[in-house]
Each structure stands twice: as C-alpha cells, then as structure tokens.
GROMACS .gro file of C-alpha atoms in nm:
model
  498
    1MET     CA    1   4.732  -2.434   3.885
    2SER     CA    2   5.061  -2.593   3.774
    3HIS     CA    3   5.080  -2.632   3.401
    4TYR     CA    4   5.196  -2.969   3.249
    5ILE     CA    5   5.415  -2.986   2.981
    6PRO     CA    6   5.487  -3.342   2.790
    7GLU     CA    7   5.831  -3.445   2.786
    8ASN     CA    8   6.032  -3.441   2.443
    9LEU     CA    9   5.821  -3.185   2.267
   10PRO     CA   10   5.966  -3.131   1.908
   11SER     CA   11   6.169  -2.822   1.857
   12LYS     CA   12   5.969  -2.757   1.550
   13ILE     CA   13   5.701  -2.870   1.348
   14GLN     CA   14   5.785  -2.964   0.990
   15HIS     CA   15   5.587  -3.094   0.664
   16PHE     CA   16   5.650  -3.449   0.547
   17ILE     CA   17   5.688  -3.453   0.188
   18ASP     CA   18   5.804  -3.772  -0.007
   19GLY     CA   19   5.962  -3.917   0.280
   20GLN     CA   20   6.131  -3.644   0.427
   21PHE     CA   21   6.067  -3.395   0.696
   22VAL     CA   22   6.125  -3.055   0.551
   23ASP     CA   23   6.047  -2.693   0.629
   24SER     CA   24   5.863  -2.449   0.372
   25ILE     CA   25   6.042  -2.378   0.075
   26GLY     CA   26   6.036  -1.985   0.172
   27GLY     CA   27   6.106  -2.058   0.537
   28GLU     CA   28   5.751  -1.952   0.666
   29THR     CA   29   5.626  -2.045   1.001
   30PHE     CA   30   5.327  -1.981   1.233
   31ASP     CA   31   5.291  -1.991   1.607
   32VAL     CA   32   5.131  -2.278   1.803
   33LEU     CA   33   4.965  -2.209   2.115
   34ASP     CA   34   4.865  -2.457   2.397
   35PRO     CA   35   4.530  -2.368   2.540
   36VAL     CA   36   4.606  -2.374   2.901
   37SER     CA   37   4.878  -2.111   2.914
   38ASN     CA   38   4.795  -1.963   2.547
   39GLU     CA   39   5.174  -1.912   2.513
   40SER     CA   40   5.344  -2.052   2.168
   41TYR     CA   41   5.513  -2.365   2.256
   42VAL     CA   42   5.671  -2.456   1.908
   43GLN     CA   43   5.694  -2.304   1.544
   44ALA     CA   44   5.521  -2.486   1.286
   45ALA     CA   45   5.611  -2.474   0.900
   46ALA     CA   46   5.334  -2.283   0.725
   47GLY     CA   47   5.294  -2.436   0.386
   48GLN     CA   48   5.262  -2.228   0.067
   49LYS     CA   49   5.130  -2.309  -0.279
   50ALA     CA   50   5.523  -2.415  -0.336
   51ASP     CA   51   5.486  -2.658  -0.083
   52ILE     CA   52   5.158  -2.797  -0.169
   53ASP     CA   53   5.301  -2.832  -0.542
   54LEU     CA   54   5.581  -3.008  -0.412
   55ALA     CA   55   5.367  -3.259  -0.199
   56VAL     CA   56   5.129  -3.324  -0.475
   57ALA     CA   57   5.398  -3.404  -0.702
   58ALA     CA   58   5.557  -3.635  -0.476
   59ALA     CA   59   5.191  -3.799  -0.427
   60GLN     CA   60   5.147  -3.825  -0.809
   61ARG     CA   61   5.459  -3.981  -0.847
   62ALA     CA   62   5.400  -4.253  -0.578
   63PHE     CA   63   5.062  -4.307  -0.761
   64LYS     CA   64   5.159  -4.330  -1.101
   65THR     CA   65   5.494  -4.526  -1.066
   66GLY     CA   66   5.511  -4.656  -0.705
   67PRO     CA   67   5.398  -4.992  -0.583
   68TRP     CA   68   5.100  -4.881  -0.352
   69PRO     CA   69   4.831  -4.873  -0.588
   70ARG     CA   70   4.946  -5.185  -0.728
   71MET     CA   71   4.965  -5.401  -0.432
   72LEU     CA   72   4.706  -5.695  -0.368
   73PRO     CA   73   4.434  -5.581  -0.129
   74ARG     CA   74   4.607  -5.836   0.136
   75GLN     CA   75   4.941  -5.662   0.109
   76ARG     CA   76   4.793  -5.315   0.179
   77SER     CA   77   4.573  -5.471   0.450
   78ARG     CA   78   4.899  -5.605   0.618
   79VAL     CA   79   5.040  -5.265   0.626
   80LEU     CA   80   4.718  -5.096   0.758
   81HIS     CA   81   4.704  -5.344   1.043
   82LYS     CA   82   5.077  -5.270   1.127
   83ILE     CA   83   4.964  -4.894   1.138
   84ALA     CA   84   4.681  -4.988   1.364
   85ASP     CA   85   4.933  -5.177   1.600
   86LEU     CA   86   5.184  -4.868   1.606
   87ILE     CA   87   4.896  -4.664   1.704
   88GLU     CA   88   4.786  -4.856   1.994
   89ALA     CA   89   5.139  -4.904   2.115
   90ARG     CA   90   5.204  -4.533   2.096
   91ASP     CA   91   4.819  -4.444   2.256
   92GLN     CA   92   4.956  -4.290   2.589
   93ARG     CA   93   5.202  -4.084   2.411
   94LEU     CA   94   4.935  -3.981   2.133
   95ALA     CA   95   4.682  -3.900   2.411
   96GLU     CA   96   4.922  -3.693   2.581
   97LEU     CA   97   5.042  -3.460   2.290
   98GLU     CA   98   4.650  -3.434   2.176
   99THR     CA   99   4.571  -3.325   2.533
  100PHE     CA  100   4.842  -3.093   2.549
  101ASP     CA  101   4.761  -2.950   2.223
  102THR     CA  102   4.385  -2.942   2.204
  103GLY     CA  103   4.272  -2.891   2.570
  104LEU     CA  104   4.086  -3.207   2.561
  105PRO     CA  105   4.059  -3.399   2.872
  106ILE     CA  106   4.310  -3.688   2.880
  107THR     CA  107   4.064  -3.973   2.924
  108GLN     CA  108   3.863  -3.876   2.627
  109ALA     CA  109   4.186  -3.815   2.433
  110LEU     CA  110   4.303  -4.191   2.492
  111GLY     CA  111   3.972  -4.289   2.360
  112GLN     CA  112   4.008  -4.108   2.022
  113ALA     CA  113   4.359  -4.307   2.005
  114ASN     CA  114   4.184  -4.628   2.014
  115ARG     CA  115   3.929  -4.523   1.791
  116ALA     CA  116   4.203  -4.428   1.489
  117ALA     CA  117   4.363  -4.782   1.530
  118GLU     CA  118   4.005  -4.925   1.494
  119ASN     CA  119   3.945  -4.730   1.185
  120PHE     CA  120   4.270  -4.833   1.015
  121ARG     CA  121   4.158  -5.222   1.121
  122PHE     CA  122   3.828  -5.171   0.963
  123PHE     CA  123   3.940  -5.078   0.628
  124ALA     CA  124   4.199  -5.310   0.634
  125ASP     CA  125   3.936  -5.596   0.679
  126LEU     CA  126   3.689  -5.411   0.441
  127ILE     CA  127   3.947  -5.397   0.128
  128VAL     CA  128   4.009  -5.784   0.179
  129ALA     CA  129   3.641  -5.885   0.185
  130GLN     CA  130   3.567  -5.640  -0.103
  131ARG     CA  131   3.327  -5.771  -0.351
  132ASP     CA  132   3.214  -5.596  -0.662
  133ASP     CA  133   2.895  -5.628  -0.881
  134THR     CA  134   2.868  -5.852  -1.190
  135TYR     CA  135   2.556  -5.856  -1.404
  136LYS     CA  136   2.478  -6.116  -1.663
  137VAL     CA  137   2.242  -6.164  -1.958
  138PRO     CA  138   2.275  -6.530  -2.011
  139GLY     CA  139   2.422  -6.630  -2.345
  140ARG     CA  140   2.467  -6.246  -2.461
  141GLN     CA  141   2.669  -6.054  -2.195
  142VAL     CA  142   2.858  -6.018  -1.889
  143ASN     CA  143   2.921  -5.685  -1.725
  144TYR     CA  144   3.140  -5.626  -1.419
  145VAL     CA  145   3.261  -5.345  -1.208
  146ASN     CA  146   3.637  -5.286  -1.199
  147ARG     CA  147   3.710  -5.058  -0.916
  148LYS     CA  148   4.017  -4.826  -0.924
  149PRO     CA  149   4.197  -4.585  -0.708
  150ILE     CA  150   4.157  -4.220  -0.824
  151GLY     CA  151   4.474  -4.047  -0.774
  152VAL     CA  152   4.600  -3.805  -0.506
  153ALA     CA  153   4.336  -3.767  -0.247
  154GLY     CA  154   4.345  -3.376  -0.057
  155LEU     CA  155   4.250  -3.456   0.300
  156ILE     CA  156   4.166  -3.113   0.522
  157THR     CA  157   4.088  -3.216   0.882
  158PRO     CA  158   3.972  -3.004   1.181
  159TRP     CA  159   4.117  -2.918   1.522
  160ASN     CA  160   3.847  -3.076   1.753
  161THR     CA  161   3.953  -3.457   1.770
  162PRO     CA  162   4.249  -3.398   1.514
  163PHE     CA  163   4.430  -3.738   1.515
  164MET     CA  164   4.096  -3.970   1.496
  165LEU     CA  165   3.960  -3.743   1.236
  166GLU     CA  166   4.290  -3.769   1.038
  167SER     CA  167   4.275  -4.145   1.078
  168TRP     CA  168   3.889  -4.155   0.932
  169LYS     CA  169   4.023  -4.017   0.589
  170LEU     CA  170   4.369  -4.168   0.586
  171ALA     CA  171   4.261  -4.523   0.655
  172PRO     CA  172   3.991  -4.549   0.334
  173ALA     CA  173   4.193  -4.333   0.111
  174LEU     CA  174   4.520  -4.506   0.142
  175ALA     CA  175   4.340  -4.864   0.173
  176THR     CA  176   4.172  -4.815  -0.153
  177GLY     CA  177   4.519  -4.732  -0.305
  178ASN     CA  178   4.522  -4.374  -0.330
  179THR     CA  179   4.809  -4.146  -0.233
  180VAL     CA  180   4.738  -3.844  -0.007
  181VAL     CA  181   4.817  -3.501   0.102
  182LEU     CA  182   4.707  -3.415   0.437
  183LYS     CA  183   4.651  -3.075   0.556
  184PRO     CA  184   4.566  -3.053   0.946
  185ALA     CA  185   4.412  -2.771   1.123
  186GLU     CA  186   4.657  -2.506   1.202
  187PHE     CA  187   4.549  -2.471   1.564
  188THR     CA  188   4.649  -2.845   1.620
  189PRO     CA  189   4.933  -2.965   1.429
  190LEU     CA  190   5.117  -3.156   1.700
  191SER     CA  191   4.950  -3.512   1.684
  192ALA     CA  192   4.970  -3.510   1.315
  193SER     CA  193   5.327  -3.528   1.294
  194LEU     CA  194   5.338  -3.860   1.448
  195TRP     CA  195   5.166  -4.013   1.124
  196ALA     CA  196   5.492  -3.988   0.931
  197GLU     CA  197   5.695  -4.223   1.148
  198ILE     CA  198   5.404  -4.461   1.197
  199PHE     CA  199   5.353  -4.509   0.871
  200ARG     CA  200   5.724  -4.544   0.772
  201GLU     CA  201   5.765  -4.779   1.020
  202ALA     CA  202   5.457  -4.976   0.896
  203GLY     CA  203   5.611  -4.963   0.542
  204VAL     CA  204   5.417  -4.722   0.329
  205PRO     CA  205   5.640  -4.623   0.068
  206ASP     CA  206   5.775  -4.286   0.022
  207GLY     CA  207   5.537  -4.051  -0.139
  208VAL     CA  208   5.213  -4.223  -0.049
  209PHE     CA  209   5.162  -4.006   0.270
  210ASN     CA  210   5.239  -3.633   0.249
  211LEU     CA  211   5.165  -3.365   0.511
  212VAL     CA  212   5.165  -2.990   0.489
  213ASN     CA  213   5.101  -2.764   0.762
  214GLY     CA  214   4.968  -2.435   0.720
  215LEU     CA  215   4.678  -2.188   0.727
  216GLY     CA  216   4.340  -2.268   0.564
  217GLU     CA  217   4.375  -1.949   0.348
  218GLU     CA  218   4.742  -2.059   0.214
  219ALA     CA  219   4.795  -2.431   0.232
  220GLY     CA  220   4.426  -2.528   0.234
  221ASP     CA  221   4.359  -2.319  -0.052
  222ALA     CA  222   4.613  -2.413  -0.276
  223LEU     CA  223   4.525  -2.801  -0.212
  224VAL     CA  224   4.171  -2.728  -0.322
  225LYS     CA  225   4.252  -2.553  -0.634
  226HIS     CA  226   4.547  -2.771  -0.758
  227PRO     CA  227   4.457  -2.936  -1.094
  228ASP     CA  228   4.627  -3.270  -0.996
  229VAL     CA  229   4.429  -3.350  -0.682
  230PRO     CA  230   4.093  -3.506  -0.800
  231LEU     CA  231   3.946  -3.567  -0.465
  232ILE     CA  232   3.900  -3.326  -0.145
  233SER     CA  233   3.764  -3.479   0.167
  234PHE     CA  234   3.695  -3.181   0.422
  235THR     CA  235   3.554  -3.174   0.780
  236GLY     CA  236   3.498  -2.828   0.924
  237GLU     CA  237   3.260  -2.519   0.923
  238SER     CA  238   2.997  -2.482   0.684
  239ARG     CA  239   3.106  -2.147   0.551
  240THR     CA  240   3.464  -2.304   0.473
  241GLY     CA  241   3.288  -2.586   0.307
  242GLN     CA  242   3.100  -2.322   0.103
  243ILE     CA  243   3.421  -2.161  -0.016
  244ILE     CA  244   3.592  -2.504  -0.101
  245PHE     CA  245   3.282  -2.615  -0.316
  246GLY     CA  246   3.334  -2.288  -0.500
  247ASN     CA  247   3.698  -2.321  -0.551
  248ALA     CA  248   3.695  -2.689  -0.668
  249ALA     CA  249   3.388  -2.629  -0.900
  250PRO     CA  250   3.638  -2.534  -1.188
  251PHE     CA  251   3.810  -2.881  -1.173
  252LEU     CA  252   3.498  -3.074  -1.120
  253LYS     CA  253   3.644  -3.252  -0.827
  254GLY     CA  254   3.495  -3.527  -0.620
  255LEU     CA  255   3.397  -3.377  -0.300
  256SER     CA  256   3.330  -3.501   0.057
  257MET     CA  257   3.222  -3.251   0.316
  258GLU     CA  258   3.132  -3.322   0.683
  259LEU     CA  259   3.040  -2.967   0.798
  260GLY     CA  260   2.880  -2.798   1.118
  261GLY     CA  261   2.589  -2.912   1.313
  262LYS     CA  262   2.323  -2.780   1.544
  263SER     CA  263   2.170  -3.098   1.647
  264PRO     CA  264   1.860  -3.160   1.862
  265ALA     CA  265   1.815  -3.385   2.152
  266VAL     CA  266   1.416  -3.462   2.174
  267VAL     CA  267   1.323  -3.597   2.523
  268PHE     CA  268   0.934  -3.698   2.517
  269ALA     CA  269   0.750  -3.724   2.853
  270ASP     CA  270   0.746  -4.099   2.831
  271ALA     CA  271   1.138  -4.150   2.824
  272ASP     CA  272   1.377  -4.291   3.060
  273ILE     CA  273   1.469  -3.964   3.215
  274ASP     CA  274   1.797  -4.080   3.388
  275ALA     CA  275   1.920  -4.230   3.065
  276ALA     CA  276   1.849  -3.901   2.888
  277LEU     CA  277   1.990  -3.678   3.119
  278ASP     CA  278   2.321  -3.886   3.121
  279ALA     CA  279   2.322  -3.912   2.741
  280THR     CA  280   2.209  -3.538   2.695
  281VAL     CA  281   2.470  -3.390   2.932
  282PHE     CA  282   2.767  -3.607   2.782
  283GLY     CA  283   2.633  -3.529   2.428
  284VAL     CA  284   2.696  -3.149   2.486
  285PHE     CA  285   2.970  -3.126   2.731
  286SER     CA  286   3.223  -3.410   2.625
  287LEU     CA  287   3.518  -3.313   2.387
  288ASN     CA  288   3.470  -2.958   2.577
  289GLY     CA  289   3.157  -2.925   2.353
  290GLU     CA  290   3.361  -2.895   2.049
  291ARG     CA  291   3.206  -3.182   1.841
  292CYS     CA  292   2.994  -3.128   1.521
  293THR     CA  293   2.735  -3.390   1.649
  294ALA     CA  294   2.673  -3.236   1.989
  295GLY     CA  295   2.329  -3.248   2.092
  296SER     CA  296   2.345  -2.884   2.136
  297ARG     CA  297   1.966  -2.788   2.129
  298ILE     CA  298   1.753  -3.008   2.382
  299LEU     CA  299   1.402  -3.016   2.319
  300VAL     CA  300   1.171  -3.129   2.612
  301GLU     CA  301   0.809  -3.208   2.648
  302ARG     CA  302   0.614  -2.983   2.856
  303PRO     CA  303   0.512  -3.233   3.167
  304ILE     CA  304   0.876  -3.307   3.258
  305TYR     CA  305   1.040  -2.987   3.120
  306ASP     CA  306   1.075  -2.796   3.488
  307ASP     CA  307   1.210  -3.108   3.651
  308PHE     CA  308   1.452  -3.187   3.351
  309VAL     CA  309   1.575  -2.847   3.339
  310ALA     CA  310   1.653  -2.816   3.727
  311ARG     CA  311   1.834  -3.159   3.712
  312TYR     CA  312   2.029  -3.084   3.409
  313ALA     CA  313   2.144  -2.769   3.566
  314GLU     CA  314   2.237  -2.938   3.843
  315ARG     CA  315   2.466  -3.199   3.670
  316ALA     CA  316   2.635  -2.919   3.458
  317LYS     CA  317   2.728  -2.711   3.781
  318ASN     CA  318   2.893  -3.018   3.903
  319ILE     CA  319   3.098  -3.100   3.597
  320VAL     CA  320   3.470  -3.097   3.666
  321VAL     CA  321   3.641  -2.826   3.481
  322GLY     CA  322   4.024  -2.804   3.483
  323ASP     CA  323   4.364  -2.937   3.396
  324PRO     CA  324   4.320  -3.127   3.062
  325HIS     CA  325   4.579  -3.363   3.198
  326ASP     CA  326   4.397  -3.444   3.495
  327PRO     CA  327   4.208  -3.780   3.472
  328LYS     CA  328   3.919  -3.629   3.681
  329THR     CA  329   3.869  -3.343   3.446
  330GLU     CA  330   3.542  -3.363   3.233
  331VAL     CA  331   3.574  -3.057   3.054
  332GLY     CA  332   3.916  -2.892   2.967
  333ALA     CA  333   4.033  -2.581   2.778
  334LEU     CA  334   3.886  -2.492   2.477
  335VAL     CA  335   4.151  -2.524   2.148
  336HIS     CA  336   4.247  -2.143   2.110
  337PRO     CA  337   4.186  -1.777   2.239
  338GLU     CA  338   4.008  -1.689   1.904
  339HIS     CA  339   3.752  -1.977   1.981
  340TYR     CA  340   3.718  -1.891   2.331
  341ASP     CA  341   3.602  -1.537   2.263
  342LYS     CA  342   3.373  -1.689   1.999
  343VAL     CA  343   3.211  -1.924   2.254
  344MET     CA  344   3.239  -1.653   2.521
  345SER     CA  345   3.037  -1.395   2.305
  346TYR     CA  346   2.757  -1.647   2.246
  347VAL     CA  347   2.736  -1.686   2.655
  348GLU     CA  348   2.672  -1.304   2.637
  349ILE     CA  349   2.427  -1.318   2.363
  350GLY     CA  350   2.253  -1.595   2.537
  351LYS     CA  351   2.224  -1.401   2.859
  352THR     CA  352   2.026  -1.141   2.664
  353GLU     CA  353   1.777  -1.397   2.477
  354ALA     CA  354   1.703  -1.666   2.725
  355ARG     CA  355   1.710  -1.775   3.118
  356LEU     CA  356   2.060  -1.882   3.246
  357VAL     CA  357   2.061  -2.195   3.465
  358ALA     CA  358   2.386  -2.297   3.487
  359GLY     CA  359   2.750  -2.132   3.416
  360GLY     CA  360   2.780  -1.837   3.190
  361GLY     CA  361   3.108  -1.725   3.245
  362ARG     CA  362   3.487  -1.848   3.363
  363PRO     CA  363   3.511  -2.105   3.623
  364GLU     CA  364   3.627  -1.973   3.961
  365GLY     CA  365   4.013  -2.059   4.019
  366LEU     CA  366   4.076  -2.089   3.677
  367GLU     CA  367   4.207  -1.738   3.570
  368THR     CA  368   4.435  -1.830   3.248
  369GLY     CA  369   4.342  -2.074   2.995
  370ASN     CA  370   4.064  -2.097   2.780
  371TYR     CA  371   3.817  -2.237   3.020
  372VAL     CA  372   3.420  -2.194   2.996
  373SER     CA  373   3.202  -2.311   3.282
  374PRO     CA  374   2.923  -2.535   3.139
  375THR     CA  375   2.661  -2.324   3.040
  376VAL     CA  376   2.294  -2.396   3.011
  377PHE     CA  377   2.013  -2.174   2.895
  378ALA     CA  378   1.632  -2.255   2.929
  379ASP     CA  379   1.354  -2.105   2.773
  380VAL     CA  380   1.538  -2.074   2.450
  381ALA     CA  381   1.297  -1.931   2.157
  382PRO     CA  382   1.360  -2.071   1.830
  383ASP     CA  383   1.455  -1.760   1.661
  384ALA     CA  384   1.744  -1.706   1.928
  385ARG     CA  385   2.078  -1.685   1.800
  386ILE     CA  386   2.192  -1.960   2.036
  387PHE     CA  387   1.924  -2.185   1.895
  388GLN     CA  388   2.023  -2.126   1.519
  389GLU     CA  389   2.404  -2.084   1.511
  390GLU     CA  390   2.667  -2.333   1.594
  391ILE     CA  391   2.863  -2.233   1.894
  392PHE     CA  392   3.100  -2.525   1.914
  393GLY     CA  393   3.155  -2.509   2.301
  394PRO     CA  394   3.007  -2.613   2.626
  395VAL     CA  395   2.687  -2.417   2.584
  396VAL     CA  396   2.341  -2.573   2.561
  397ALA     CA  397   1.985  -2.437   2.460
  398ILE     CA  398   1.667  -2.605   2.617
  399THR     CA  399   1.338  -2.540   2.492
  400PRO     CA  400   0.995  -2.694   2.584
  401PHE     CA  401   0.738  -2.835   2.320
  402ASP     CA  402   0.394  -2.954   2.365
  403THR     CA  403   0.314  -3.181   2.072
  404ASP     CA  404   0.491  -3.388   1.852
  405GLU     CA  405   0.432  -3.210   1.551
  406GLU     CA  406   0.557  -2.893   1.746
  407ALA     CA  407   0.886  -3.109   1.850
  408LEU     CA  408   0.953  -3.206   1.492
  409GLU     CA  409   0.903  -2.834   1.359
  410LEU     CA  410   1.156  -2.733   1.641
  411ALA     CA  411   1.399  -2.995   1.537
  412ASN     CA  412   1.409  -2.896   1.204
  413ASN     CA  413   1.416  -2.524   1.225
  414THR     CA  414   1.772  -2.457   1.170
  415ARG     CA  415   1.992  -2.455   0.838
  416TYR     CA  416   2.190  -2.744   1.004
  417GLY     CA  417   2.114  -3.139   0.963
  418LEU     CA  418   2.400  -3.357   1.081
  419ALA     CA  419   2.253  -3.569   1.394
  420ALA     CA  420   1.940  -3.597   1.590
  421TYR     CA  421   1.874  -3.769   1.921
  422ILE     CA  422   1.530  -3.910   2.021
  423TRP     CA  423   1.449  -4.030   2.353
  424THR     CA  424   1.096  -4.215   2.378
  425ASN     CA  425   0.972  -4.529   2.474
  426ASN     CA  426   0.691  -4.529   2.222
  427LEU     CA  427   0.783  -4.745   1.926
  428LYS     CA  428   0.558  -4.607   1.656
  429ARG     CA  429   0.669  -4.236   1.745
  430ALA     CA  430   1.043  -4.338   1.765
  431HIS     CA  431   1.040  -4.452   1.396
  432ASN     CA  432   0.811  -4.199   1.258
  433PHE     CA  433   1.003  -3.912   1.421
  434SER     CA  434   1.351  -4.067   1.318
  435GLN     CA  435   1.243  -4.077   0.959
  436SER     CA  436   1.092  -3.734   0.950
  437VAL     CA  437   1.385  -3.531   1.119
  438GLU     CA  438   1.592  -3.357   0.876
  439ALA     CA  439   1.928  -3.537   0.995
  440GLY     CA  440   2.203  -3.751   0.846
  441MET     CA  441   2.229  -3.977   1.146
  442VAL     CA  442   1.961  -4.038   1.430
  443TRP     CA  443   2.023  -4.209   1.782
  444LEU     CA  444   1.715  -4.362   1.936
  445ASN     CA  445   1.750  -4.390   2.329
  446SER     CA  446   2.120  -4.403   2.303
  447ASN     CA  447   2.425  -4.176   2.255
  448ASN     CA  448   2.669  -4.102   1.983
  449VAL     CA  449   2.789  -4.452   1.940
  450ARG     CA  450   2.854  -4.527   1.567
  451ASP     CA  451   2.919  -4.863   1.403
  452LEU     CA  452   3.185  -4.784   1.136
  453ARG     CA  453   2.987  -4.952   0.856
  454THR     CA  454   2.718  -4.712   0.853
  455PRO     CA  455   2.708  -4.394   0.636
  456PHE     CA  456   2.836  -4.078   0.829
  457GLY     CA  457   2.709  -3.741   0.682
  458GLY     CA  458   2.463  -3.454   0.704
  459VAL     CA  459   2.212  -3.296   0.526
  460LYS     CA  460   2.117  -2.916   0.420
  461ALA     CA  461   2.429  -2.715   0.573
  462SER     CA  462   2.574  -2.991   0.762
  463GLY     CA  463   2.741  -3.169   0.436
  464LEU     CA  464   2.768  -3.310   0.089
  465GLY     CA  465   2.811  -3.687   0.060
  466HIS     CA  466   2.850  -3.981   0.299
  467GLU     CA  467   3.157  -4.147   0.416
  468GLY     CA  468   3.193  -4.460   0.625
  469GLY     CA  469   3.203  -4.837   0.536
  470TYR     CA  470   3.148  -4.894   0.155
  471ARG     CA  471   3.049  -4.510   0.101
  472SER     CA  472   3.405  -4.448   0.179
  473ILE     CA  473   3.501  -4.697  -0.057
  474ASP     CA  474   3.303  -4.545  -0.322
  475PHE     CA  475   3.417  -4.212  -0.273
  476TYR     CA  476   3.791  -4.294  -0.303
  477THR     CA  477   3.771  -4.545  -0.628
  478ASP     CA  478   3.627  -4.491  -0.977
  479GLN     CA  479   3.370  -4.760  -1.063
  480GLN     CA  480   3.449  -4.870  -1.418
  481ALA     CA  481   3.171  -5.082  -1.577
  482VAL     CA  482   3.328  -5.336  -1.828
  483HIS     CA  483   3.090  -5.501  -2.092
  484ILE     CA  484   3.159  -5.836  -2.288
  485THR     CA  485   2.956  -5.969  -2.541
  486LEU     CA  486   2.910  -6.350  -2.536
  487ASN     CA  487   2.787  -6.387  -2.884
  488GLU     CA  488   2.817  -6.206  -3.202
  489ALA     CA  489   2.830  -5.843  -3.169
  490HIS     CA  490   2.519  -5.711  -3.366
  491SER     CA  491   2.514  -5.355  -3.461
  492PRO     CA  492   2.332  -5.160  -3.703
  493ARG     CA  493   2.550  -5.147  -4.021
  494PHE     CA  494   2.581  -4.799  -4.120
  495GLY     CA  495   2.734  -4.690  -4.441
  496THR     CA  496   2.647  -5.032  -4.601
  497ALA     CA  497   2.341  -4.908  -4.829
  498LYS     CA  498   2.363  -4.914  -5.214
   0.00000   0.00000   0.00000
C-alpha cells in the first residue's frame, strides 16, 4: 500500500512563546511518528520546566499589562470569529495534517475542523450576549456579580482528536479574557502548530497564546506545578487525572478534568433495532474507537440478543479498514505503536474471557501500520477486564440482560461514568433509566450529537467539573459579588459603651 505524505510538512516543530517560534532552551527534542509507517517524520521541541517558565511569564505579562483582558467583549468576539473563518478556510489542510499525524480517517478529520471553528463561533457569540446576576432588596441594597478573567490557564489536551479538543479549551479560555499555555499530546503535535499562525493572523496579541510541546512527565508536569497558573483544564486518562489532581492540590488550583470512559449503550427489545445498530456500530468504531465517549459496552435485552449480535458482527466484518487518507476508509490506523500494543493486548485478553464474533487481529493486506480489525466480543461477563477497563480502540463488548433492573446494574457496574446511550420506545422507561444511570451525559435513541450549550463532563472516574456553554464561562472566570447599601449603613457600634 502506497503511503501518502502531505506536501510541505514542517522540517521541525517548535514551541510558540510570546509571539515567536522557539526551540527548547536546552535543545531537547523528541521523535514524532506517523501511524501508517511508524517512522519518525519530524523532531519536535521537548519542553522542560525552563520552557514552561518562559511561556507562563509571557502569558502573565500579557494578562497583567496587555490589551486582551481589557478589550470589550465585542472586540474579543470579532477576533474569535476571525479565528473561526481562518480555521474554515484551512479545513482541507488541517484535515490532511490531522489524518497524517493521528491515523483518523480523512472524512472524520474534516468534520473535526468544522467543529473546531464552531467552538470559536459559539463562545464569540456567548460573551457578547453574556448577562450576569443582579439582586435587589428594595430601598436597602443592590448586589451584582462582576465576572473577571482569572489569569493564565494551563490547557493539556489529548491525541485522539487533537485540534478539535484544543479548540474546545482555547475558545472559552480566550473568550473570557484569560491568557493560555497549551501543552498538546506528544503523540500528535502537528496540527497544534497551526494555531500560532491562525491566532497571529486573527489579531491575537503576543503572549496571549503560548504553546509548549513535550512529554506529560516533563512539560505537562511543570505546567501543573507552576505557581502562576491558577487554572488547569485537562482531557486524558483517569490515572493521569489523579496525578494532576495531587500535583495541583498544594496550589488549590481550579481543575476541570474530562477523563476516561467505558460507556454503556443499552438496547431494549422495543427499540428501533436498525437505528440502534447504525448508532452502536458508529459509536464505537468511529474515530478508530479512540474516543472517550465511545459506547464500548453494548447491553442487549435477551429476546433480541442473538439476532443483534449476528447483525452487529456482520457489520463489523464489513467495515472498511485502510489508508486514513482514502475517503472510503471507515477505520484508519491507531495513533502510535505503544497504543496499538495496548489495544492488541486487550484483544488477546478478550479471547480468553468471551466469545469472539468479529475481528480479533490485524486486517489482511495491511502488514505495516497500527491497524486493528474492528473486533466484537459477545457473552461478556461483567467481571471481564474487557467489560471493566477502557481499551480506547475498535473493540466492543456485548452482554445480554433480562430485566430493566439488571440492565441498570450492568450499566453502572464500572468505575467510569462519562456517557450512556439508551435505545427504547418506552417513554417512561427512557426517562427513569436516563436519570438512574451513572453518567454525566445520556443520549436517548440518538448518537453522540452534542449541543454546545449543554454541560460536558463525567461522574466517578470519568471526570471533575463540567465545561460547555455557561459552565465554561464559570470555570474560566471569577464571580465577584459586589454589595451596595442604598440607605444608611447600620452596623453594631462596638467600642462605644461607657
């Protein structure tokens, strides 16, 4: 299979600090691989504590003395809309780079570019329409809320849809007047390097946006522990989230963490089975299965179980696996050989725990690259590792249930609680089940289509706090209460007794 390489790849990937592309102070670098050849195609600057210090100092200067936090909302809004225009104008290039760097199918990468632009438009509109609370006690007191940007936000993003997930944090952080230091995932730094030119062209002042590449243990760790970074927004694994939580504790930082998932898709016998099949196949095999909200445990009511498993396996076998740059490809290459090895180890574990009905190895004809056949296990017991642990690849576990109570027990039987998908035409059951399931987000008879106004976040090991809509505004601002007395201030007169 010929290996597509985009034109005009950078000769190196640098940091972007205070309006300048720079190498690491100590010259440290790391190799970046493409997931089809697994060969290094570029060296990226590996940020250390000294580089983070430089970036935070630039962001702090821009916050304390620069124009960005002091602009009128309408002025910032115009800049954010310009950013969205520039993203849309570059969508083909962005998708091409993202696909090359991540192994995501090109059609899905294109969708991510459009979603990134929409994130900026949404917050550009929201800050102009923003209103805050006022409380009155007639004739006595007026109290109002004064929102203020907090300072330097540390943004740490994952490798699974890098550019889109960066936009998700950058848009609200910048819209509210903060300055930022972004640390993208080390596996996928390519598309993040586009932000610098986009922001510069849109008129974002120097120092407002800073980018430091590097490893989580070095650059990420230094950002979390920096005393002048009051906010950390992190998306990634639950274990890493626990480490960040501990390291941020001495500084009492604001934390927003969107962590792992092992989300259930519950299919009742009265559901529209064709629609449920379409959604549950897409829900775990889109984005190569590398998505935190993947419905990776499918719970199916007994009367339809055998038929559902057979039809699901047939669909999985027919999924087009191949070159991520081919528009016909539905599942591309996993992001990195380390991750490929992890996913393949779970495939082998699954073979000892359950019944393999599709996939289970490397697709024929794809001898190199991080390719995994869409893999389906049936009759998966709730104590199986493939039922309990996040695999983050094109692997799904299907389990039968007999009663609503058993379905709920199975759905809630993991440490995670990010999303849940419920397929039923019984209105009462739909609402009762939705409200009882331990998940931050529930989709009823629908796939993962998200309204940007709604809160995004998980419960249990899946996260801390919510972003999205006004929740993002809340996270990135201080809400200062200002109290005004409208009549004489009556205070007890201490110290006047004779």
